[in-house]
Coordinates of C-alpha atoms in Angstrom, one line a residue:
M15 CA -77.4 -39.3 26.4
G16 CA -80.5 -38.2 28.1
G17 CA -83.1 -36.7 25.7
I18 CA -85.0 -33.5 26.2
E19 CA -88.4 -34.1 27.6
E20 CA -91.4 -32.6 25.9
G21 CA -92.0 -29.1 27.1
E22 CA -88.5 -28.8 28.5
P23 CA -85.4 -27.1 27.0
P24 CA -82.9 -29.7 26.0
L25 CA -48.6 -12.1 27.9
K26 CA -45.7 -9.6 30.9
R27 CA -42.7 -7.9 30.6
V28 CA -40.2 -8.9 33.3
K29 CA -39.0 -5.9 35.3
E30 CA -35.3 -5.6 35.9
S31 CA -34.1 -5.7 39.5
S32 CA -32.7 -2.6 41.1
E33 CA -29.3 -4.1 40.8
E34 CA -29.7 -4.5 37.0
S35 CA -31.0 -0.9 36.8
N36 CA -28.1 0.4 38.8
S37 CA -25.6 -1.5 36.7
F38 CA -27.1 -0.1 33.5
F39 CA -27.2 3.5 34.7
T40 CA -23.7 3.4 36.2
N41 CA -22.1 1.8 33.1
S42 CA -24.1 3.9 30.6
F43 CA -22.2 7.1 31.5
S44 CA -18.8 5.5 32.2
F45 CA -18.4 3.4 29.1
E46 CA -15.0 5.0 28.2
S47 CA -13.2 3.3 31.1
A48 CA -15.0 0.0 30.5
A49 CA -14.1 0.1 26.8
S50 CA -10.4 0.8 27.5
S51 CA -10.2 -2.1 29.8
L52 CA -10.8 -4.5 26.9
G53 CA -7.2 -4.6 26.1
D54 CA -5.3 -2.1 24.0
P55 CA -6.2 1.5 24.7
M56 CA -9.1 2.6 22.6
P57 CA -9.8 6.0 21.1
L58 CA -12.5 8.2 22.4
P59 CA -15.9 7.8 20.7
L60 CA -16.1 9.0 17.1
P61 CA -18.1 12.1 16.4
F62 CA -21.8 11.4 16.3
Q63 CA -22.8 9.5 13.1
G64 CA -25.7 7.9 11.4
D65 CA -28.4 10.5 12.1
G66 CA -30.3 9.9 8.9
E67 CA -28.9 6.5 7.9
M68 CA -31.4 3.6 7.6
V69 CA -30.9 -0.2 8.0
G70 CA -33.1 -3.1 7.1
T71 CA -34.4 -4.3 3.8
K72 CA -37.4 -1.9 3.8
G73 CA -35.5 1.2 4.9
V74 CA -37.7 2.1 7.8
I75 CA -35.3 1.4 10.7
R76 CA -33.1 4.3 11.8
K77 CA -29.6 3.1 12.4
Q78 CA -29.0 5.4 15.3
E79 CA -32.1 4.1 17.2
F80 CA -31.3 0.5 16.3
I81 CA -27.8 0.7 17.7
K82 CA -29.0 2.5 20.8
I83 CA -31.6 -0.1 21.5
I84 CA -29.1 -2.9 21.1
T85 CA -26.7 -1.1 23.4
R86 CA -29.3 -0.7 26.0
A87 CA -30.2 -4.4 25.8
L88 CA -26.5 -5.4 26.3
Y89 CA -26.3 -3.2 29.5
S90 CA -29.6 -4.6 30.8
L91 CA -28.3 -8.2 30.2
G92 CA -25.2 -7.4 32.2
Y93 CA -22.8 -7.3 29.2
D94 CA -21.3 -4.0 30.2
R95 CA -18.0 -4.4 28.3
S96 CA -19.9 -5.3 25.1
G97 CA -22.2 -2.4 25.5
A98 CA -19.3 0.0 25.9
L99 CA -17.5 -1.5 22.9
L100 CA -20.6 -1.1 20.7
E101 CA -20.8 2.6 21.7
E102 CA -17.1 3.1 20.9
E103 CA -17.2 1.2 17.6
S104 CA -20.4 2.6 16.3
G105 CA -19.7 6.2 17.4
I106 CA -23.3 6.3 18.6
P107 CA -23.4 7.0 22.4
L108 CA -26.3 5.6 24.2
H109 CA -26.9 9.0 25.9
S110 CA -26.0 12.5 25.0
P111 CA -23.4 14.2 27.3
V112 CA -26.1 16.3 29.0
V113 CA -28.2 13.2 29.7
R114 CA -25.1 11.4 31.1
Q115 CA -24.4 14.4 33.3
F116 CA -28.1 14.5 34.5
M117 CA -28.0 10.8 35.4
K118 CA -24.7 11.1 37.3
Q119 CA -26.1 14.0 39.3
V120 CA -29.2 12.0 40.3
L121 CA -27.0 9.1 41.4
D122 CA -24.7 11.5 43.3
G123 CA -27.7 13.1 45.0
K124 CA -27.0 16.5 43.5
W125 CA -30.6 17.4 43.3
D126 CA -30.5 21.1 42.5
E127 CA -27.9 20.6 39.8
S128 CA -30.0 17.7 38.3
V129 CA -33.1 19.9 38.1
A130 CA -31.0 22.6 36.4
T131 CA -29.6 20.1 33.9
L132 CA -33.1 18.8 33.2
H133 CA -33.9 22.2 31.8
E134 CA -31.0 21.9 29.4
I135 CA -32.2 18.5 28.0
G136 CA -35.3 20.2 26.6
V137 CA -38.6 18.5 27.4
S138 CA -42.2 19.7 27.5
N139 CA -43.4 21.7 30.5
D140 CA -45.6 18.8 31.8
V141 CA -42.6 16.4 31.6
M142 CA -40.4 18.9 33.3
K143 CA -42.9 19.2 36.2
S144 CA -43.3 15.4 36.6
A145 CA -39.5 14.7 36.5
S146 CA -38.8 17.6 38.9
F147 CA -41.4 16.3 41.3
I148 CA -39.7 12.9 41.4
I149 CA -36.3 14.5 42.0
L150 CA -37.4 16.9 44.7
E151 CA -39.5 14.3 46.5
Q152 CA -36.3 12.2 46.8
K153 CA -34.4 15.3 48.0
F154 CA -37.2 16.0 50.6
L155 CA -37.2 12.4 51.9
E156 CA -33.4 12.1 52.2
L157 CA -33.3 15.4 54.1
L158 CA -35.9 14.0 56.6
Q159 CA -33.8 10.8 56.8
K160 CA -30.9 13.0 57.9
D161 CA -33.1 14.8 60.5
R162 CA -32.7 18.1 58.5
T163 CA -36.4 18.9 59.0
S164 CA -36.1 22.6 58.4
D165 CA -34.4 22.1 55.0
A166 CA -37.0 19.4 54.1
L167 CA -39.9 21.8 54.9
N168 CA -38.2 24.5 52.8
T169 CA -37.9 22.1 49.9
L170 CA -41.6 21.1 50.2
R171 CA -42.9 24.7 50.5
N172 CA -40.6 26.5 48.0
E173 CA -39.8 23.8 45.5
I174 CA -42.3 21.0 45.4
T175 CA -45.6 22.8 46.1
P176 CA -45.0 25.5 43.4
L177 CA -44.9 22.7 40.8
D178 CA -48.7 22.7 41.2
I179 CA -49.1 18.9 40.6
N180 CA -49.8 15.7 42.6
F181 CA -51.5 17.5 45.5
K182 CA -52.4 14.2 47.2
R183 CA -48.7 13.2 47.3
V184 CA -47.8 16.7 48.6
H185 CA -50.1 16.2 51.5
E186 CA -48.6 12.8 52.2
L187 CA -45.1 14.3 52.2
A188 CA -46.3 17.0 54.6
A189 CA -47.6 14.3 57.0
C190 CA -44.2 12.6 57.0
V191 CA -42.9 15.6 58.9
V192 CA -45.2 15.1 61.9
L193 CA -45.6 11.3 61.9
L194 CA -43.2 9.3 63.8
G195 CA -41.6 6.1 62.6
T196 CA -39.5 5.0 59.6
R197 CA -39.9 6.9 56.4
P198 CA -39.3 4.7 53.3
V199 CA -36.8 6.2 51.0
S200 CA -36.1 4.8 47.5
S201 CA -32.6 4.1 46.3
R202 CA -31.2 6.6 43.8
S203 CA -31.1 4.0 41.1
E204 CA -34.8 3.4 41.6
I205 CA -35.3 7.2 41.1
L206 CA -33.6 6.9 37.7
V207 CA -36.1 4.1 36.8
K208 CA -39.0 6.4 37.8
L209 CA -37.5 9.2 35.8
E210 CA -37.1 6.9 32.8
K211 CA -40.9 6.4 32.8
V212 CA -41.7 10.1 32.5
L213 CA -38.9 11.2 30.2
P214 CA -39.2 10.9 26.4
A215 CA -37.8 7.7 24.9
E216 CA -35.3 9.7 22.8
V217 CA -33.8 11.0 26.1
I218 CA -33.6 7.6 27.9
I219 CA -34.4 4.4 26.0
P220 CA -37.2 2.6 27.9
E221 CA -36.1 -0.5 29.9
R222 CA -36.0 -3.7 27.9
R223 CA -37.1 -2.0 24.7
L224 CA -35.5 -4.6 22.5
E225 CA -37.3 -7.5 24.3
H226 CA -40.5 -5.6 24.0
L227 CA -40.1 -5.2 20.2
V228 CA -39.3 -8.9 19.8
E229 CA -42.3 -9.8 21.9
Q230 CA -44.5 -7.6 19.7
A231 CA -43.2 -9.4 16.6
L232 CA -44.0 -12.8 18.1
D233 CA -47.4 -11.6 19.1
V234 CA -48.2 -10.5 15.5
Q235 CA -47.0 -13.8 14.2
R236 CA -49.0 -15.7 16.7
D237 CA -52.1 -13.7 16.1
S238 CA -51.9 -14.2 12.3
C239 CA -51.4 -18.0 12.7
V240 CA -54.8 -19.6 12.0
F241 CA -53.9 -22.9 13.5
H242 CA -51.8 -21.5 16.4
N243 CA -51.8 -24.1 19.1
T244 CA -48.3 -23.9 20.5
L245 CA -47.1 -23.1 24.0
D246 CA -45.2 -19.8 24.2
S247 CA -42.2 -21.7 25.5
E248 CA -42.0 -23.4 22.1
L249 CA -41.8 -20.2 20.0
S250 CA -38.4 -19.5 18.4
L251 CA -36.7 -16.3 17.1
Y252 CA -34.8 -18.2 14.5
T253 CA -37.7 -18.6 12.1
D254 CA -41.1 -17.0 11.5
H255 CA -43.8 -18.8 13.5
Q256 CA -46.5 -20.7 11.6
C257 CA -48.5 -23.6 12.9
G258 CA -49.9 -26.2 10.5
R259 CA -53.2 -27.9 10.7
N260 CA -51.4 -30.8 12.4
R261 CA -51.1 -28.8 15.6
I262 CA -54.8 -29.4 16.2
P263 CA -55.5 -32.6 18.1
S264 CA -57.2 -34.7 15.4
Q265 CA -56.0 -38.3 15.9
T266 CA -57.5 -40.8 18.4
L267 CA -54.7 -41.8 20.7
Q268 CA -56.7 -43.7 23.3
I269 CA -60.3 -45.1 23.6
L270 CA -61.3 -45.3 27.3
Q271 CA -63.9 -48.1 27.9
A272 CA -65.0 -48.5 31.5
H273 CA -68.6 -47.1 31.6
S274 CA -71.3 -49.6 30.9
D275 CA -73.8 -47.1 29.4
E276 CA -73.8 -43.7 27.6
V277 CA -71.1 -41.2 28.7
W278 CA -72.8 -37.9 29.3
Y279 CA -70.2 -35.5 30.6
L280 CA -66.5 -35.1 31.1
Q281 CA -64.1 -32.4 32.3
F282 CA -60.3 -32.1 32.8
S283 CA -59.0 -30.8 36.1
H284 CA -57.6 -27.3 36.3
N285 CA -54.0 -28.7 36.4
G286 CA -54.7 -31.1 33.5
R287 CA -53.6 -34.1 35.5
Y288 CA -57.0 -35.7 35.8
L289 CA -60.2 -36.3 33.8
A290 CA -63.6 -36.9 35.3
S291 CA -66.5 -38.5 33.4
T292 CA -70.1 -39.3 34.1
S293 CA -72.5 -41.8 32.7
K294 CA -76.1 -43.0 32.5
D295 CA -74.8 -46.1 34.3
Q296 CA -75.0 -44.1 37.6
S297 CA -71.2 -43.9 38.0
A298 CA -68.5 -41.3 37.6
I299 CA -64.8 -42.1 36.9
I300 CA -61.6 -40.2 37.8
W301 CA -59.0 -40.9 35.1
E302 CA -55.3 -40.0 35.6
V303 CA -53.3 -38.3 32.9
R304 CA -49.7 -39.5 33.2
E305 CA -46.6 -37.5 32.3
N306 CA -46.3 -39.4 29.0
G307 CA -49.8 -38.4 28.0
D308 CA -51.4 -41.9 28.7
V309 CA -54.8 -41.8 30.5
S310 CA -55.6 -44.5 33.0
L311 CA -58.5 -45.3 35.3
K312 CA -57.8 -44.1 38.9
H313 CA -61.2 -44.4 40.7
M314 CA -64.7 -45.5 39.8
L315 CA -67.1 -43.5 41.9
V316 CA -70.4 -45.3 42.8
G317 CA -73.2 -44.4 45.1
H318 CA -75.6 -42.4 43.0
Q319 CA -79.1 -43.9 42.5
K320 CA -79.7 -42.1 39.2
P321 CA -77.6 -41.3 36.2
V322 CA -74.7 -38.8 36.9
S323 CA -75.2 -35.7 34.9
I324 CA -72.2 -33.4 35.7
V325 CA -69.0 -33.0 37.7
S326 CA -67.1 -30.0 39.1
W327 CA -63.4 -29.9 40.2
S328 CA -62.4 -28.1 43.4
P329 CA -60.1 -25.1 42.9
D330 CA -57.1 -27.1 44.1
D331 CA -58.2 -30.3 42.1
N332 CA -58.0 -32.4 45.3
Q333 CA -61.8 -32.9 45.5
L334 CA -64.6 -33.6 43.0
L335 CA -68.3 -33.0 43.0
T336 CA -70.7 -35.3 41.2
C337 CA -74.4 -34.5 40.7
G338 CA -77.0 -37.2 40.0
Q339 CA -79.8 -36.3 37.7
E340 CA -82.3 -34.5 39.9
E341 CA -80.9 -36.4 42.9
A342 CA -78.0 -35.5 45.2
I343 CA -74.4 -34.1 45.1
R344 CA -71.5 -36.2 46.3
R345 CA -68.1 -34.8 47.3
W346 CA -65.2 -37.1 46.7
D347 CA -61.5 -37.2 47.6
V348 CA -59.6 -37.4 44.4
H349 CA -56.6 -39.3 45.8
S350 CA -58.4 -41.9 47.8
G351 CA -61.7 -42.1 45.9
E352 CA -63.6 -41.8 49.2
C353 CA -67.0 -40.1 49.4
L354 CA -66.6 -37.2 51.9
H355 CA -70.1 -35.8 52.0
V356 CA -73.5 -36.1 50.4
Y357 CA -75.6 -32.9 49.8
E358 CA -79.4 -33.3 49.7
K359 CA -82.4 -31.1 50.1
P360 CA -85.6 -32.6 51.3
G361 CA -88.5 -32.7 48.8
V362 CA -86.4 -31.5 45.8
G363 CA -83.6 -32.8 43.6
L364 CA -80.3 -31.1 42.8
I365 CA -79.5 -30.6 39.2
S366 CA -76.1 -28.9 39.0
C367 CA -73.0 -28.3 41.1
G368 CA -70.1 -26.0 41.4
W369 CA -67.4 -24.6 43.8
F370 CA -66.8 -21.2 45.2
P371 CA -63.3 -20.0 44.3
D372 CA -62.0 -20.4 47.8
G373 CA -63.0 -24.0 47.9
K374 CA -65.1 -23.5 51.0
G375 CA -68.6 -23.5 49.5
V376 CA -70.6 -25.7 47.2
L377 CA -73.2 -24.3 44.8
S378 CA -76.2 -26.1 43.2
G379 CA -79.3 -25.5 41.2
V380 CA -82.4 -27.1 42.6
T381 CA -85.5 -28.5 40.9
D382 CA -87.7 -25.8 42.6
K383 CA -85.7 -23.4 40.3
S384 CA -83.7 -21.9 43.2
I385 CA -79.9 -21.7 43.6
C386 CA -78.4 -22.8 47.0
L387 CA -75.0 -22.4 48.6
W388 CA -73.7 -24.8 51.3
D389 CA -70.5 -24.9 53.3
L390 CA -68.5 -28.1 53.0
D391 CA -70.3 -29.7 56.0
G392 CA -73.7 -29.3 54.3
K393 CA -75.0 -26.2 56.1
E394 CA -77.1 -24.0 53.8
L395 CA -75.5 -20.5 53.7
E396 CA -77.6 -18.8 51.0
C397 CA -80.5 -19.5 48.8
W398 CA -81.7 -17.5 45.8
K399 CA -85.3 -18.4 45.2
G400 CA -87.5 -17.6 42.2
Q401 CA -86.9 -18.2 38.5
R402 CA -83.1 -18.7 39.0
T403 CA -82.5 -22.0 37.1
L404 CA -84.1 -24.7 35.0
K405 CA -83.7 -28.5 35.0
I406 CA -80.5 -28.2 33.1
S407 CA -77.2 -29.0 34.8
D408 CA -75.1 -26.1 33.6
M409 CA -74.0 -23.6 36.2
A410 CA -70.9 -21.5 36.6
I411 CA -69.4 -19.0 38.9
T412 CA -66.7 -16.4 38.0
S413 CA -63.2 -16.9 39.5
D414 CA -63.7 -13.9 41.8
G415 CA -66.8 -15.4 43.2
K416 CA -68.9 -12.4 42.4
R417 CA -71.2 -13.6 39.6
I418 CA -73.2 -16.8 39.3
V419 CA -74.3 -17.9 35.8
S420 CA -77.3 -20.3 35.2
I421 CA -80.0 -20.9 32.7
C422 CA -83.1 -19.2 34.2
R423 CA -85.6 -19.5 31.2
E424 CA -85.7 -21.6 28.1
N425 CA -84.1 -18.8 26.1
A426 CA -82.3 -16.8 28.8
I427 CA -79.2 -17.0 31.0
L428 CA -79.0 -15.3 34.3
L429 CA -75.9 -13.4 35.4
L430 CA -76.4 -12.9 39.1
D431 CA -74.0 -10.4 40.8
R432 CA -73.9 -11.5 44.5
E433 CA -72.2 -8.5 45.9
A434 CA -74.2 -5.8 44.0
R435 CA -77.4 -7.7 44.2
L436 CA -77.9 -7.0 40.5
E437 CA -79.1 -9.3 37.7
K438 CA -78.5 -9.3 34.0
Q439 CA -79.9 -11.7 31.4
I440 CA -78.6 -13.0 28.1
E441 CA -81.6 -13.5 25.9
E442 CA -81.6 -15.7 22.8
D443 CA -84.3 -16.2 20.1
Q444 CA -83.9 -20.0 20.4
V445 CA -84.0 -22.5 23.3
I446 CA -80.7 -22.7 25.1
T447 CA -79.4 -26.2 25.8
S448 CA -76.0 -25.6 27.5
F449 CA -73.3 -23.1 28.1
S450 CA -69.6 -22.8 29.0
L451 CA -67.7 -19.9 30.7
S452 CA -64.3 -18.9 29.4
K453 CA -61.3 -19.0 31.7
D454 CA -61.0 -15.2 31.8
N455 CA -64.7 -14.9 32.8
R456 CA -65.3 -12.5 29.9
F457 CA -67.1 -14.8 27.5
L458 CA -69.9 -17.3 27.5
L459 CA -70.3 -20.1 24.9
V460 CA -74.0 -20.8 24.4
N461 CA -75.4 -23.9 22.6
L462 CA -78.8 -23.5 21.0
I463 CA -81.5 -25.9 19.9
N464 CA -81.2 -24.7 16.3
Q465 CA -77.7 -26.2 15.8
E466 CA -75.9 -22.9 16.4
I467 CA -73.3 -22.0 19.1
H468 CA -73.1 -18.3 20.0
L469 CA -70.1 -16.6 21.7
W470 CA -71.3 -13.9 24.0
S471 CA -69.2 -11.1 25.6
I472 CA -70.5 -10.7 29.1
E473 CA -68.1 -7.8 30.1
G474 CA -69.8 -4.5 29.8
D475 CA -72.6 -4.5 27.2
L476 CA -73.9 -8.0 26.6
K477 CA -73.5 -9.0 22.9
V478 CA -72.9 -11.8 20.5
V479 CA -69.4 -11.6 19.1
S480 CA -69.2 -14.8 17.0
K481 CA -71.3 -17.8 15.8
Y482 CA -70.4 -21.4 15.0
K483 CA -72.3 -23.7 12.8
G484 CA -71.9 -27.2 11.2
H485 CA -72.5 -29.6 14.0
K486 CA -75.8 -31.6 14.4
R487 CA -78.3 -31.5 17.2
T488 CA -81.9 -32.7 17.0
R489 CA -82.7 -34.5 20.3
F490 CA -80.0 -34.5 22.9
I491 CA -78.1 -32.0 25.0
I492 CA -74.8 -31.4 23.2
R493 CA -72.0 -29.5 25.0
S494 CA -69.1 -27.4 23.6
C495 CA -66.0 -25.9 25.2
F496 CA -63.1 -23.4 24.8
G497 CA -59.7 -24.8 24.3
G498 CA -56.2 -24.8 22.9
S499 CA -53.5 -22.2 23.4
D500 CA -55.1 -19.1 24.9
Q501 CA -58.5 -20.8 24.4
A502 CA -58.2 -19.9 20.7
F503 CA -60.5 -22.7 19.5
I504 CA -64.0 -23.9 20.1
A505 CA -64.8 -27.6 20.2
S506 CA -68.2 -29.3 20.3
G507 CA -69.9 -32.6 20.3
S508 CA -72.5 -33.5 17.7
E509 CA -75.2 -36.1 17.1
D510 CA -73.6 -37.2 13.9
S511 CA -70.9 -38.9 16.0
Q512 CA -68.2 -36.4 15.2
V513 CA -66.2 -33.7 17.1
Y514 CA -66.2 -30.3 15.6
I515 CA -63.5 -27.7 16.0
W516 CA -63.7 -24.0 14.9
H517 CA -61.3 -21.1 15.1
R518 CA -62.7 -18.9 17.9
S519 CA -62.0 -15.5 16.3
T520 CA -63.0 -16.2 12.7
G521 CA -65.7 -18.7 13.3
E522 CA -64.2 -20.9 10.5
L523 CA -64.8 -24.6 10.9
L524 CA -61.3 -26.2 10.9
V525 CA -62.0 -29.9 11.2
A526 CA -64.7 -32.5 11.9
L527 CA -63.3 -35.6 13.7
P528 CA -65.0 -39.0 13.0
G529 CA -64.4 -42.0 15.2
H530 CA -67.3 -42.4 17.6
S531 CA -70.2 -44.6 16.7
G532 CA -72.8 -42.7 18.7
A533 CA -73.7 -39.1 19.5
V534 CA -70.9 -37.1 21.0
N535 CA -72.4 -35.5 24.1
C536 CA -69.5 -33.5 25.6
V537 CA -66.0 -32.4 24.9
S538 CA -63.2 -31.1 27.1
W539 CA -59.9 -29.6 26.2
N540 CA -57.0 -30.2 28.6
P541 CA -56.2 -26.7 30.1
A542 CA -52.5 -27.7 30.7
N543 CA -51.9 -29.4 27.3
P544 CA -53.3 -27.6 24.2
H545 CA -52.7 -30.8 22.2
M546 CA -55.1 -33.0 24.2
L547 CA -58.9 -33.2 23.7
A548 CA -61.4 -35.6 25.2
S549 CA -64.9 -36.5 23.9
A550 CA -67.7 -38.5 25.5
S551 CA -70.3 -40.5 23.5
D552 CA -73.4 -42.5 23.6
D553 CA -71.2 -45.4 22.3
R554 CA -70.1 -45.7 26.0
T555 CA -66.5 -44.6 25.2
I556 CA -64.3 -41.7 25.8
R557 CA -61.8 -40.7 23.1
I558 CA -58.5 -39.0 23.8
W559 CA -57.5 -36.9 20.8
G560 CA -53.9 -35.7 20.2
L561 CA -51.4 -34.9 17.5
D562 CA -50.1 -37.4 15.0
S563 CA -47.6 -39.8 16.6
I564 CA -46.3 -41.9 13.7
G565 CA -44.1 -44.7 14.8
S566 CA -45.5 -45.4 18.3
K567 CA -46.4 -49.0 19.2
S568 CA -50.0 -50.1 19.6
R569 CA -51.2 -51.4 23.0
N570 CA -54.8 -52.7 23.6
V571 CA -56.3 -52.9 27.0
H572 CA -59.9 -53.4 28.0
A573 CA -61.7 -52.9 31.3
S574 CA -65.1 -54.1 32.5
R575 CA -67.5 -52.3 34.9
N576 CA -66.6 -54.4 37.9
G577 CA -62.9 -54.6 37.3
C578 CA -60.7 -55.3 34.4
S579 CA -59.7 -58.0 32.0
N580 CA -56.4 -58.8 30.4
G581 CA -54.7 -58.1 33.8
S582 CA -54.9 -54.3 33.6
S583 CA -57.0 -51.6 35.2
N584 CA -56.4 -48.9 32.6
G585 CA -59.8 -49.3 31.0
L586 CA -58.5 -48.2 27.5
I587 CA -57.7 -49.1 24.0
R588 CA -54.7 -47.3 22.5
H589 CA -54.8 -46.3 18.9
P590 CA -51.6 -44.5 18.1
F591 CA -52.1 -44.6 14.3
G592 CA -55.4 -42.7 14.3
R593 CA -59.1 -43.6 14.1
R594 CA -60.7 -47.0 14.0

């Protein structure tokens, strides 16, 4: 790859629907009739049992709470008869009689009675006020809906206001009296959902509590798994989760050979369906990732007069920017391979490229150390002059479009806030050679000339949170990337012809992958497939790394620069059994 010139730096919970909520609350206080409908008449619930009884091998789970949570889950899933039967058989009702009475009063719209019953339940004064506010607000709105304005005002003045809380909402309710138009009123089952959020868990079990506990258990198992690289959809409740080292892409599945010179850069599209690569041979290539994982040549993009240093995918992955080394930016249609526009600036060269999040603007660093923004037709919209960038092609913009990131000095990275017109800088003791922005915009991966990679937190106070060592860099620009499930790994190229992979959190070097015969300049992890990694090398090839696939059949295909041989346009060699 191009050397460094002398004097230059090289997880949500799913909310149940109102219908589900209504079903749960209705059935939770009328389970006797549901249970008796199962067949033979059933006795009334047994006297309350199991107050101090424990279950589980460690004796830390209260049976009463365990049964209640299971019962709540059954009702939430729509298994009302099963929930009622569990209450009857265990003798552990989901709710106490007074709580059942309270819930029924709310559903029946008996607001004054429900407030009185709330006092019987026994909650703190703050909870009492919050719950009473929810109930009385609904009373107020329903009175207005029935055109009983005088009664509504009486409720507001003599019942809601004396609670002495939520003054902003009180003013909004007062405005409802004088404003014309429809006044939105929640259903009564929705009011129960609101009450559930303020009442203690021992009064009303939180919605989907069992699912939440199971998700927490899976999160703990996932976080403790050093090699975790599995999609959430593949996690199972049947066994404890533990990924082995074989979940890291470590086998060469394909070798792509279509460039005629060193491959300098590559990047997967956001949807993982394409891979773009650039080369010293003045070309870029769009590769297509098929559903079966095979990667094939889609378009070879020619037109640059200098080596192509970097690419950038549009937010919708329908277009691609390619930047020649201190030359011009070209915008391509991904599907047709047609060049749609060429961006140039008289008297200077362009050294980097990127997209604004809305896909309507193109960003570039310029050899005069400025940063410029164009619309898609090439009209210059903004230009930030001064020491804003160096002759290094790394540039990024956060997904909200607010901050631009670029290398502004040999040992400093500029964080430019466009809206606030503020600038922050990351400063290193060593020369910075490249960087990569995390998907969540919170971290920056910085490659240094001293063969270290630093992970910076750029949210709040700027600080280094982890360091990665082991790869080799003496002459060339070497790039690294985030990758794997939840971007839990760091991968990097290296001048010793290997790909290095670390655990992001611990900094532990997990594996070094041999296979290339020249310096590995760049790596890219497929954002849609945690088991696919690509690497670009001075040996003119791109390697696609994946999991072991013992038993698959070998298929060899070669492609030349001007076409292909052996009757194929794939431009690849397939090595299903690993490395050459």
